[in-house]
Coordinates of C-alpha atoms in Angstrom, one line a residue:
X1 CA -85.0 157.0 -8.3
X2 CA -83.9 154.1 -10.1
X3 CA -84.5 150.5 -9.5
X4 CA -82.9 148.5 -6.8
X5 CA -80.9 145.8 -8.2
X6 CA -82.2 142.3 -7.9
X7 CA -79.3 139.8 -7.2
X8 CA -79.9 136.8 -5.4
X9 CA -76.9 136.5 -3.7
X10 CA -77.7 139.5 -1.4
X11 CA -78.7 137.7 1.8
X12 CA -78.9 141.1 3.8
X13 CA -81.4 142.9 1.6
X14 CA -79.3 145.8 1.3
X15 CA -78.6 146.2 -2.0
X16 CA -77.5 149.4 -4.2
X17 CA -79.6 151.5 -6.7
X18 CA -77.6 151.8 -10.2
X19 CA -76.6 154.9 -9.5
X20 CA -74.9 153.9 -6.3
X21 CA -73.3 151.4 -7.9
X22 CA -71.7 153.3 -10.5
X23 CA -70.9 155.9 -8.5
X24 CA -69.2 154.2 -5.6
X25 CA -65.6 154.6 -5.3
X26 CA -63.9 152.6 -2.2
X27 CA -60.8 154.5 -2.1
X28 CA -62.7 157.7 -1.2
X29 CA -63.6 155.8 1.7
X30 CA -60.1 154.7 2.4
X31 CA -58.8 158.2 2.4
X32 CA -61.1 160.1 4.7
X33 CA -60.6 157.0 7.1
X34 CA -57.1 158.7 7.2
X35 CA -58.0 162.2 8.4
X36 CA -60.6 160.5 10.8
X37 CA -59.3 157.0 11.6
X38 CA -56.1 156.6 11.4
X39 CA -55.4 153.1 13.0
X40 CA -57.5 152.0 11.2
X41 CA -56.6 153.5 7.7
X42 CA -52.9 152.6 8.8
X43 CA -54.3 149.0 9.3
X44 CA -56.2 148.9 5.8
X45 CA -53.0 150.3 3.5
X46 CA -51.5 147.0 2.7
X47 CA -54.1 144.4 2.5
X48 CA -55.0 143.7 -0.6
X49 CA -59.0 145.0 -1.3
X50 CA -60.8 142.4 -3.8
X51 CA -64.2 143.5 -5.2
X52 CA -66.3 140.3 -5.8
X53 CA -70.0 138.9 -6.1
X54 CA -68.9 135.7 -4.4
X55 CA -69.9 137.5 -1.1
X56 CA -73.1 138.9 -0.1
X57 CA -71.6 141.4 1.9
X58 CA -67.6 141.8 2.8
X59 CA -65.4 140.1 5.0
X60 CA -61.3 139.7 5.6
X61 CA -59.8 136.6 4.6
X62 CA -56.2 135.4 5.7
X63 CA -55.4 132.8 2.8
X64 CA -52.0 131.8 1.6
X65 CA -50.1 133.2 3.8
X66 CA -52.2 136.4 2.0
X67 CA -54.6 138.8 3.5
X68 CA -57.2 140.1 1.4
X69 CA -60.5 142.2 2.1
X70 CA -63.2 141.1 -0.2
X71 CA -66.2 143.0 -0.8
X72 CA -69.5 143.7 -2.9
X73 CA -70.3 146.2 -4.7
X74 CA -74.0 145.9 -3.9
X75 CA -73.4 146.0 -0.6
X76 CA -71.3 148.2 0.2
X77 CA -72.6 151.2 -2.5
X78 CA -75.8 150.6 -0.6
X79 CA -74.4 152.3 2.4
X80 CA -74.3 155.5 4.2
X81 CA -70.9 157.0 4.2
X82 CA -70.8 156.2 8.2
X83 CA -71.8 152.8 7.5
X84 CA -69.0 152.1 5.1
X85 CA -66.1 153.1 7.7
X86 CA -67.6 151.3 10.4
X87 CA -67.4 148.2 8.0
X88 CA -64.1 149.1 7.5
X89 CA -63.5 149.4 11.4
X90 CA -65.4 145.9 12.0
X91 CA -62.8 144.4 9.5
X92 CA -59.9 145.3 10.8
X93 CA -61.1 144.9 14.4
X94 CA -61.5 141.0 13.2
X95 CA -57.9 141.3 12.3
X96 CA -56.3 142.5 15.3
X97 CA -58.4 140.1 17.4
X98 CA -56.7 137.4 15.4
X99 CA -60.4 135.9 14.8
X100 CA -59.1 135.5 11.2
X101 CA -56.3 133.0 12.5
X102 CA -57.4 131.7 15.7
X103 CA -58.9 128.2 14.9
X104 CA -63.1 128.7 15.3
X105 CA -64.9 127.6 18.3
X106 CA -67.7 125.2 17.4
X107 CA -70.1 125.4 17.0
X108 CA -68.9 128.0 14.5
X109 CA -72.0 129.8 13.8
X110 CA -72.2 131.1 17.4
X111 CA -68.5 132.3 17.6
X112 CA -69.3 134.2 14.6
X113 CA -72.0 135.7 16.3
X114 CA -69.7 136.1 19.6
X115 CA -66.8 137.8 17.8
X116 CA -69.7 140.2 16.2
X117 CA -71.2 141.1 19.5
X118 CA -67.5 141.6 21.0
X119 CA -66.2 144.2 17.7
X120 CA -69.5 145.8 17.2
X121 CA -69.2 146.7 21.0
X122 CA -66.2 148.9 20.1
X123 CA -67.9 150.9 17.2
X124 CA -70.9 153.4 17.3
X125 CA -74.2 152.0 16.2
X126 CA -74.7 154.8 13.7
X127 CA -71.7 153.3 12.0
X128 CA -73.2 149.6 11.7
X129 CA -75.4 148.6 8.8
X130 CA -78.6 147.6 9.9
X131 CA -79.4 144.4 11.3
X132 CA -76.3 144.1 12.7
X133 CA -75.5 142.4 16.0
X134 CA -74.8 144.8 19.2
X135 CA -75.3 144.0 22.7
X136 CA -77.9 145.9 24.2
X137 CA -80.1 146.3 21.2
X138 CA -82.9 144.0 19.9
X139 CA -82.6 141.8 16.8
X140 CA -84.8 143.5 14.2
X141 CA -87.6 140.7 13.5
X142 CA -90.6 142.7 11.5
X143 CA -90.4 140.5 8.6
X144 CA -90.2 137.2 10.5
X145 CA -93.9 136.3 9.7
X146 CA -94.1 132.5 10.8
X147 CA -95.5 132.8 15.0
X148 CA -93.8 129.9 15.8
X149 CA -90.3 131.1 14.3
X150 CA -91.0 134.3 16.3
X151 CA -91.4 133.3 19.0
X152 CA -88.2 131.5 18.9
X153 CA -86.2 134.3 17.9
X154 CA -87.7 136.2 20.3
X155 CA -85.5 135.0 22.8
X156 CA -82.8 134.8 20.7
X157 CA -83.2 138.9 20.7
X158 CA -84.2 139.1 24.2
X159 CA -80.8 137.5 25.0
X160 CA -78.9 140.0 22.9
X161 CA -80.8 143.1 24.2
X162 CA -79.8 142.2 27.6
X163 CA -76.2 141.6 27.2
X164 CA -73.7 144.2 28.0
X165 CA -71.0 145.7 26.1
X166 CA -67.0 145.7 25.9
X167 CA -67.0 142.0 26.5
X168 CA -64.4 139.3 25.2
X169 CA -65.9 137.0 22.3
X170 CA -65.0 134.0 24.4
X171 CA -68.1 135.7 27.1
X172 CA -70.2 136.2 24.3
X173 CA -69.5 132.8 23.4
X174 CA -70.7 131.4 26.5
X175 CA -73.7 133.4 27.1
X176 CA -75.0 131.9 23.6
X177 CA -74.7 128.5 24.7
X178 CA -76.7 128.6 28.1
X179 CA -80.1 128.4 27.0
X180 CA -79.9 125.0 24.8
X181 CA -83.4 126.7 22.6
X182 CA -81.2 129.6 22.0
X183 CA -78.0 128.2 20.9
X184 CA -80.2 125.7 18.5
X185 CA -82.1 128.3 17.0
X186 CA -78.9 130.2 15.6
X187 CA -77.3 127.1 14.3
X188 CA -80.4 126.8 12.5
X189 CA -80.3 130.0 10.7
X190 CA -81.2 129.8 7.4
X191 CA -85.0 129.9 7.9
X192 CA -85.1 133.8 7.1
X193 CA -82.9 135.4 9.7
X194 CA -79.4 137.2 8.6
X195 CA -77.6 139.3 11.1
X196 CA -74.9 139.1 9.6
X197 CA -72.7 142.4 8.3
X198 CA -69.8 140.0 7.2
X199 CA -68.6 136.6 6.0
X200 CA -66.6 135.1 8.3
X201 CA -66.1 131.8 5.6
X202 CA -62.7 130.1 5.2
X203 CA -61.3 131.4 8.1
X204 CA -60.5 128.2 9.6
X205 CA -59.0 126.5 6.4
X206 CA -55.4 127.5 5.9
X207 CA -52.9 126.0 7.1
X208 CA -50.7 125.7 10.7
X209 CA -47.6 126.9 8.7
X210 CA -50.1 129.9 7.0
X211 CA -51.5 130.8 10.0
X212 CA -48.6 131.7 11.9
X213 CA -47.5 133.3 8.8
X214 CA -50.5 135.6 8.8
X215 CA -50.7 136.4 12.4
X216 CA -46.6 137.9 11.9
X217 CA -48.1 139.9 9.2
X218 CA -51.1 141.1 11.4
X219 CA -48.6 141.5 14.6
X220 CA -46.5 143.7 12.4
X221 CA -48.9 145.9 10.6
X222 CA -50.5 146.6 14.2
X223 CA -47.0 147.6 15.9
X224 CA -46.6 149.8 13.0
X225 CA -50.0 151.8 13.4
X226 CA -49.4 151.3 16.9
X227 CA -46.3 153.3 16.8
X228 CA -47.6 155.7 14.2
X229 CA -50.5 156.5 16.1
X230 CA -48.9 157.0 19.6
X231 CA -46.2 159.0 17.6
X232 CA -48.6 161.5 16.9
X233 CA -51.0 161.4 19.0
X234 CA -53.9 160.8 16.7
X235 CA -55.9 157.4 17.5
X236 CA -59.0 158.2 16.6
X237 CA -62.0 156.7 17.7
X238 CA -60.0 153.6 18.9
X239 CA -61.1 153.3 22.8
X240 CA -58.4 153.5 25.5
X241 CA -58.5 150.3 26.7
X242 CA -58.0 149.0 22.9
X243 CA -55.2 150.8 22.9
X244 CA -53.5 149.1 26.0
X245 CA -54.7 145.6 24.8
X246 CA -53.1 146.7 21.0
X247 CA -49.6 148.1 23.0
X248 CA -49.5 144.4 24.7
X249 CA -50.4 142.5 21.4
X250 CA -47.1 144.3 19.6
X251 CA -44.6 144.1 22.9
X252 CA -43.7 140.3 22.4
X253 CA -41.3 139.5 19.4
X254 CA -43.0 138.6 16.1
X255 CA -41.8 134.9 15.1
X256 CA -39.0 136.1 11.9
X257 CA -38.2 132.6 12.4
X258 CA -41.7 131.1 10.9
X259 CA -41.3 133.4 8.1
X260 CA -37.4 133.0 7.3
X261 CA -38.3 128.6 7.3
X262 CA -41.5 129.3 5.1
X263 CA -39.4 131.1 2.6
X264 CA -37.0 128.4 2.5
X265 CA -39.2 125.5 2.5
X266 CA -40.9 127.3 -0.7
X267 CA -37.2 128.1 -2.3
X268 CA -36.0 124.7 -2.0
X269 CA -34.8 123.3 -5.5
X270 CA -36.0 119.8 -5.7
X271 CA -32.2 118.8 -6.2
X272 CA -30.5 120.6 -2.8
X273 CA -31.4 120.0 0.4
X274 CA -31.5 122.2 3.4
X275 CA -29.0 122.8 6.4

Protein backbone atom coordinates (compact mmCIF):
# COMPACT_ATOMS: atom_id res chain seq x y z
CA UNK A 1 0.00 0.00 0.00
CA UNK A 2 1.56 3.16 -0.54
CA UNK A 3 2.36 5.89 1.74
CA UNK A 4 -0.12 8.31 3.15
CA UNK A 5 0.53 11.70 2.10
CA UNK A 6 1.95 14.10 4.73
CA UNK A 7 0.48 17.68 4.22
CA UNK A 8 0.15 19.78 6.96
CA UNK A 9 -2.75 21.45 6.15
CA UNK A 10 -4.94 18.33 6.83
CA UNK A 11 -6.47 19.14 10.16
CA UNK A 12 -8.82 16.04 10.06
CA UNK A 13 -6.19 13.38 9.64
CA UNK A 14 -7.89 11.92 6.78
CA UNK A 15 -5.73 12.08 4.17
CA UNK A 16 -5.38 10.04 0.61
CA UNK A 17 -2.81 7.40 -0.33
CA UNK A 18 -1.22 8.29 -3.94
CA UNK A 19 -3.05 6.06 -5.51
CA UNK A 20 -6.31 7.64 -4.31
CA UNK A 21 -5.24 10.69 -5.24
CA UNK A 22 -4.57 9.96 -8.71
CA UNK A 23 -7.28 7.99 -9.12
CA UNK A 24 -10.03 10.15 -7.78
CA UNK A 25 -12.38 11.62 -10.21
CA UNK A 26 -15.25 14.03 -8.63
CA UNK A 27 -17.47 13.89 -11.44
CA UNK A 28 -17.96 10.11 -11.03
CA UNK A 29 -19.38 11.12 -7.87
CA UNK A 30 -21.55 13.78 -9.35
CA UNK A 31 -23.11 11.42 -11.72
CA UNK A 32 -24.24 8.47 -9.64
CA UNK A 33 -25.58 11.26 -7.21
CA UNK A 34 -28.08 11.53 -10.22
CA UNK A 35 -29.42 8.04 -10.37
CA UNK A 36 -29.50 8.02 -6.45
CA UNK A 37 -29.86 11.66 -5.35
CA UNK A 38 -31.37 13.58 -7.46
CA UNK A 39 -32.11 16.88 -5.37
CA UNK A 40 -29.24 16.88 -4.67
CA UNK A 41 -27.38 16.28 -7.99
CA UNK A 42 -30.00 18.81 -9.40
CA UNK A 43 -28.68 21.23 -6.58
CA UNK A 44 -24.79 20.57 -7.40
CA UNK A 45 -25.12 21.08 -11.60
CA UNK A 46 -24.41 24.74 -11.56
CA UNK A 47 -22.25 25.70 -8.87
CA UNK A 48 -19.00 26.01 -9.80
CA UNK A 49 -16.63 22.90 -8.14
CA UNK A 50 -12.95 24.38 -7.30
CA UNK A 51 -10.28 21.85 -6.32
CA UNK A 52 -7.85 23.63 -3.86
CA UNK A 53 -5.27 23.02 -0.98
CA UNK A 54 -6.37 26.21 0.72
CA UNK A 55 -8.90 23.97 2.59
CA UNK A 56 -8.32 21.09 4.72
CA UNK A 57 -11.43 19.54 3.83
CA UNK A 58 -14.44 21.20 1.53
CA UNK A 59 -16.92 23.60 2.10
CA UNK A 60 -19.50 25.94 -0.15
CA UNK A 61 -18.76 29.48 -0.38
CA UNK A 62 -21.20 32.21 -1.60
CA UNK A 63 -18.76 35.01 -2.82
CA UNK A 64 -19.37 37.67 -5.34
CA UNK A 65 -22.53 37.28 -5.92
CA UNK A 66 -20.74 33.60 -6.96
CA UNK A 67 -21.28 30.17 -5.49
CA UNK A 68 -18.53 27.89 -5.61
CA UNK A 69 -17.82 24.42 -3.78
CA UNK A 70 -14.23 24.17 -2.90
CA UNK A 71 -12.63 21.02 -2.15
CA UNK A 72 -9.34 18.93 -1.45
CA UNK A 73 -8.15 16.43 -3.08
CA UNK A 74 -6.59 14.83 0.04
CA UNK A 75 -9.60 14.82 1.60
CA UNK A 76 -11.92 13.90 -0.33
CA UNK A 77 -9.89 10.86 -2.37
CA UNK A 78 -9.50 9.61 1.19
CA UNK A 79 -13.10 8.68 1.32
CA UNK A 80 -15.41 5.91 0.94
CA UNK A 81 -17.61 6.25 -1.98
CA UNK A 82 -20.68 6.82 0.67
CA UNK A 83 -18.68 9.31 2.38
CA UNK A 84 -18.11 11.41 -0.63
CA UNK A 85 -22.06 11.82 -1.45
CA UNK A 86 -22.89 12.46 1.98
CA UNK A 87 -20.36 15.41 1.73
CA UNK A 88 -21.96 16.34 -1.16
CA UNK A 89 -25.44 16.14 0.64
CA UNK A 90 -23.98 18.15 3.76
CA UNK A 91 -23.01 20.93 1.23
CA UNK A 92 -25.92 21.53 -0.34
CA UNK A 93 -27.99 21.05 2.80
CA UNK A 94 -25.79 24.23 4.05
CA UNK A 95 -27.14 25.93 0.92
CA UNK A 96 -30.73 25.47 1.16
CA UNK A 97 -30.65 26.30 4.86
CA UNK A 98 -29.22 29.62 3.64
CA UNK A 99 -26.32 29.09 6.45
CA UNK A 100 -24.09 30.32 3.56
CA UNK A 101 -25.98 33.83 3.55
CA UNK A 102 -27.65 34.18 6.78
CA UNK A 103 -25.20 36.51 8.82
CA UNK A 104 -23.39 34.01 11.66
CA UNK A 105 -24.48 33.84 15.13
CA UNK A 106 -21.60 34.54 17.57
CA UNK A 107 -20.08 33.19 18.85
CA UNK A 108 -19.38 31.76 15.37
CA UNK A 109 -17.60 28.60 16.25
CA UNK A 110 -20.74 27.23 17.97
CA UNK A 111 -23.20 28.05 15.08
CA UNK A 112 -20.89 26.14 13.01
CA UNK A 113 -21.14 23.45 15.21
CA UNK A 114 -25.15 24.02 15.52
CA UNK A 115 -25.67 24.11 11.75
CA UNK A 116 -23.52 20.66 11.69
CA UNK A 117 -25.51 18.99 14.27
CA UNK A 118 -28.89 20.24 12.50
CA UNK A 119 -27.65 18.88 8.50
CA UNK A 120 -25.85 15.87 9.69
CA UNK A 121 -29.29 15.05 11.47
CA UNK A 122 -30.79 14.66 7.97
CA UNK A 123 -28.00 12.26 6.46
CA UNK A 124 -27.20 8.62 7.49
CA UNK A 125 -24.12 8.23 9.67
CA UNK A 126 -22.58 5.72 7.30
CA UNK A 127 -22.51 8.64 4.86
CA UNK A 128 -20.40 11.05 7.25
CA UNK A 129 -16.67 11.06 7.39
CA UNK A 130 -15.51 10.24 10.68
CA UNK A 131 -15.40 12.52 13.49
CA UNK A 132 -18.14 14.26 12.37
CA UNK A 133 -20.76 15.86 14.50
CA UNK A 134 -24.27 13.97 14.98
CA UNK A 135 -26.59 14.19 17.74
CA UNK A 136 -26.83 11.14 19.56
CA UNK A 137 -23.41 9.95 19.03
CA UNK A 138 -20.22 10.55 21.09
CA UNK A 139 -17.34 12.81 20.06
CA UNK A 140 -14.47 10.36 19.21
CA UNK A 141 -11.73 11.40 21.89
CA UNK A 142 -9.03 8.31 21.84
CA UNK A 143 -6.23 10.47 20.92
CA UNK A 144 -6.97 13.32 23.29
CA UNK A 145 -4.09 12.29 25.76
CA UNK A 146 -3.91 15.47 28.16
CA UNK A 147 -6.54 14.24 31.46
CA UNK A 148 -7.32 17.51 32.06
CA UNK A 149 -8.34 18.31 28.30
CA UNK A 150 -10.42 15.08 28.54
CA UNK A 151 -12.06 15.64 30.93
CA UNK A 152 -13.34 18.80 29.50
CA UNK A 153 -14.33 17.38 26.36
CA UNK A 154 -15.95 14.85 27.98
CA UNK A 155 -18.75 16.83 28.50
CA UNK A 156 -18.49 18.53 25.52
CA UNK A 157 -19.38 14.79 24.08
CA UNK A 158 -21.69 13.87 26.69
CA UNK A 159 -23.74 16.89 25.58
CA UNK A 160 -23.74 15.87 21.96
CA UNK A 161 -24.52 12.11 22.71
CA UNK A 162 -27.60 13.16 24.49
CA UNK A 163 -29.08 15.57 22.04
CA UNK A 164 -31.75 14.48 19.79
CA UNK A 165 -32.09 14.71 16.10
CA UNK A 166 -34.13 16.67 13.30
CA UNK A 167 -33.69 19.87 15.30
CA UNK A 168 -33.32 23.57 14.00
CA UNK A 169 -29.66 24.94 14.17
CA UNK A 170 -31.01 27.90 16.15
CA UNK A 171 -31.88 24.71 19.10
CA UNK A 172 -28.61 23.40 18.64
CA UNK A 173 -27.41 26.72 19.00
CA UNK A 174 -28.94 27.14 22.33
CA UNK A 175 -28.26 23.90 23.89
CA UNK A 176 -24.30 24.73 23.30
CA UNK A 177 -24.47 27.74 25.25
CA UNK A 178 -26.17 26.48 28.58
CA UNK A 179 -23.37 25.01 30.23
CA UNK A 180 -20.85 28.11 30.31
CA UNK A 181 -17.59 25.09 30.57
CA UNK A 182 -19.05 23.71 27.46
CA UNK A 183 -19.60 26.60 25.33
CA UNK A 184 -15.87 27.78 26.38
CA UNK A 185 -14.23 24.71 25.67
CA UNK A 186 -15.35 24.70 21.81
CA UNK A 187 -14.47 28.31 21.33
CA UNK A 188 -11.27 27.09 22.42
CA UNK A 189 -10.70 24.49 19.93
CA UNK A 190 -7.51 24.42 18.57
CA UNK A 191 -5.86 22.39 21.37
CA UNK A 192 -6.19 19.08 19.33
CA UNK A 193 -9.84 18.61 18.74
CA UNK A 194 -11.40 18.91 14.93
CA UNK A 195 -14.93 17.80 14.31
CA UNK A 196 -15.14 19.39 11.72
CA UNK A 197 -16.14 17.77 7.98
CA UNK A 198 -16.24 21.39 6.43
CA UNK A 199 -15.04 24.96 6.32
CA UNK A 200 -17.60 27.09 7.04
CA UNK A 201 -14.78 30.39 6.54
CA UNK A 202 -15.95 33.56 4.70
CA UNK A 203 -19.35 32.94 5.02
CA UNK A 204 -20.09 36.07 6.70
CA UNK A 205 -17.95 38.46 4.50
CA UNK A 206 -19.86 39.43 1.35
CA UNK A 207 -21.75 41.93 1.07
CA UNK A 208 -25.70 43.03 1.80
CA UNK A 209 -26.14 43.65 -1.98
CA UNK A 210 -24.22 39.93 -2.61
CA UNK A 211 -26.04 38.26 -0.17
CA UNK A 212 -29.38 38.79 -1.44
CA UNK A 213 -27.94 38.19 -4.65
CA UNK A 214 -26.93 34.69 -3.67
CA UNK A 215 -29.80 33.72 -1.70
CA UNK A 216 -32.03 34.48 -5.41
CA UNK A 217 -29.63 32.19 -6.88
CA UNK A 218 -30.01 29.52 -4.08
CA UNK A 219 -34.09 30.16 -3.98
CA UNK A 220 -34.05 29.52 -7.72
CA UNK A 221 -31.84 26.45 -8.12
CA UNK A 222 -34.05 24.92 -5.22
CA UNK A 223 -37.62 25.62 -6.95
CA UNK A 224 -36.04 24.18 -9.91
CA UNK A 225 -35.01 20.71 -8.28
CA UNK A 226 -38.08 21.22 -6.34
CA UNK A 227 -40.19 21.05 -9.37
CA UNK A 228 -37.98 18.52 -11.09
CA UNK A 229 -38.11 16.24 -8.33
CA UNK A 230 -41.94 16.40 -7.50
CA UNK A 231 -42.34 16.09 -11.44
CA UNK A 232 -41.09 12.85 -11.30
CA UNK A 233 -41.44 11.53 -8.32
CA UNK A 234 -37.88 10.77 -7.52
CA UNK A 235 -36.56 12.67 -4.20
CA UNK A 236 -34.31 10.40 -3.03
CA UNK A 237 -33.18 10.23 0.31
CA UNK A 238 -34.42 13.81 1.04
CA UNK A 239 -36.90 13.26 4.23
CA UNK A 240 -40.52 14.32 3.93
CA UNK A 241 -40.56 16.91 6.09
CA UNK A 242 -37.52 18.49 4.02
CA UNK A 243 -39.47 18.39 1.37
CA UNK A 244 -42.44 20.49 2.87
CA UNK A 245 -39.91 23.03 4.45
CA UNK A 246 -38.08 23.07 0.57
CA UNK A 247 -41.91 23.47 -1.12
CA UNK A 248 -42.43 26.62 1.40
CA UNK A 249 -38.77 28.01 0.87
CA UNK A 250 -39.66 28.27 -3.23
CA UNK A 251 -43.53 29.43 -2.83
CA UNK A 252 -42.63 33.28 -2.12
CA UNK A 253 -41.31 35.33 -5.16
CA UNK A 254 -37.61 35.46 -5.64
CA UNK A 255 -36.45 39.31 -5.43
CA UNK A 256 -35.79 39.83 -9.74
CA UNK A 257 -35.68 43.29 -8.51
CA UNK A 258 -32.21 42.83 -6.36
CA UNK A 259 -30.76 41.25 -9.34
CA UNK A 260 -32.14 43.62 -12.30
CA UNK A 261 -30.52 46.90 -9.77
CA UNK A 262 -27.20 44.82 -9.21
CA UNK A 263 -26.83 44.57 -12.95
CA UNK A 264 -27.38 48.06 -13.41
CA UNK A 265 -25.43 49.42 -10.72
CA UNK A 266 -22.40 47.22 -12.28
CA UNK A 267 -23.34 48.51 -16.02
CA UNK A 268 -23.39 51.99 -15.21
CA UNK A 269 -20.91 54.08 -17.52
CA UNK A 270 -19.17 56.45 -15.34
CA UNK A 271 -20.55 59.29 -17.71
CA UNK A 272 -24.65 58.33 -17.65
CA UNK A 273 -26.56 58.30 -14.83
CA UNK A 274 -29.41 56.10 -13.89
CA UNK A 275 -33.42 56.66 -14.08
Amino acid sequence: MADKTTSNDIATGITATDAELANFNLGDHLVNLMWDEPFFAAMLRDITKVETDKIPTAGVLAKDGDIKMWWNRAFVAALTNLQVKGLLKHEVYHLVFEHTTTRKKTPHLIHNYATDLAINSLIPVEELPEGGLMPGKALDLSKVEDPALLEKWKKVSDLIESLPKGMASEWYFGKLQEDQEISEAIQGQGDGIEVMIDDHGEWDEMSDEDRQIVEGKIRQAVSEAVKRCDGNGEWGSVPGSVREDLRKMVSSTIPWSTLLKSFCGRSQRMNKSRT
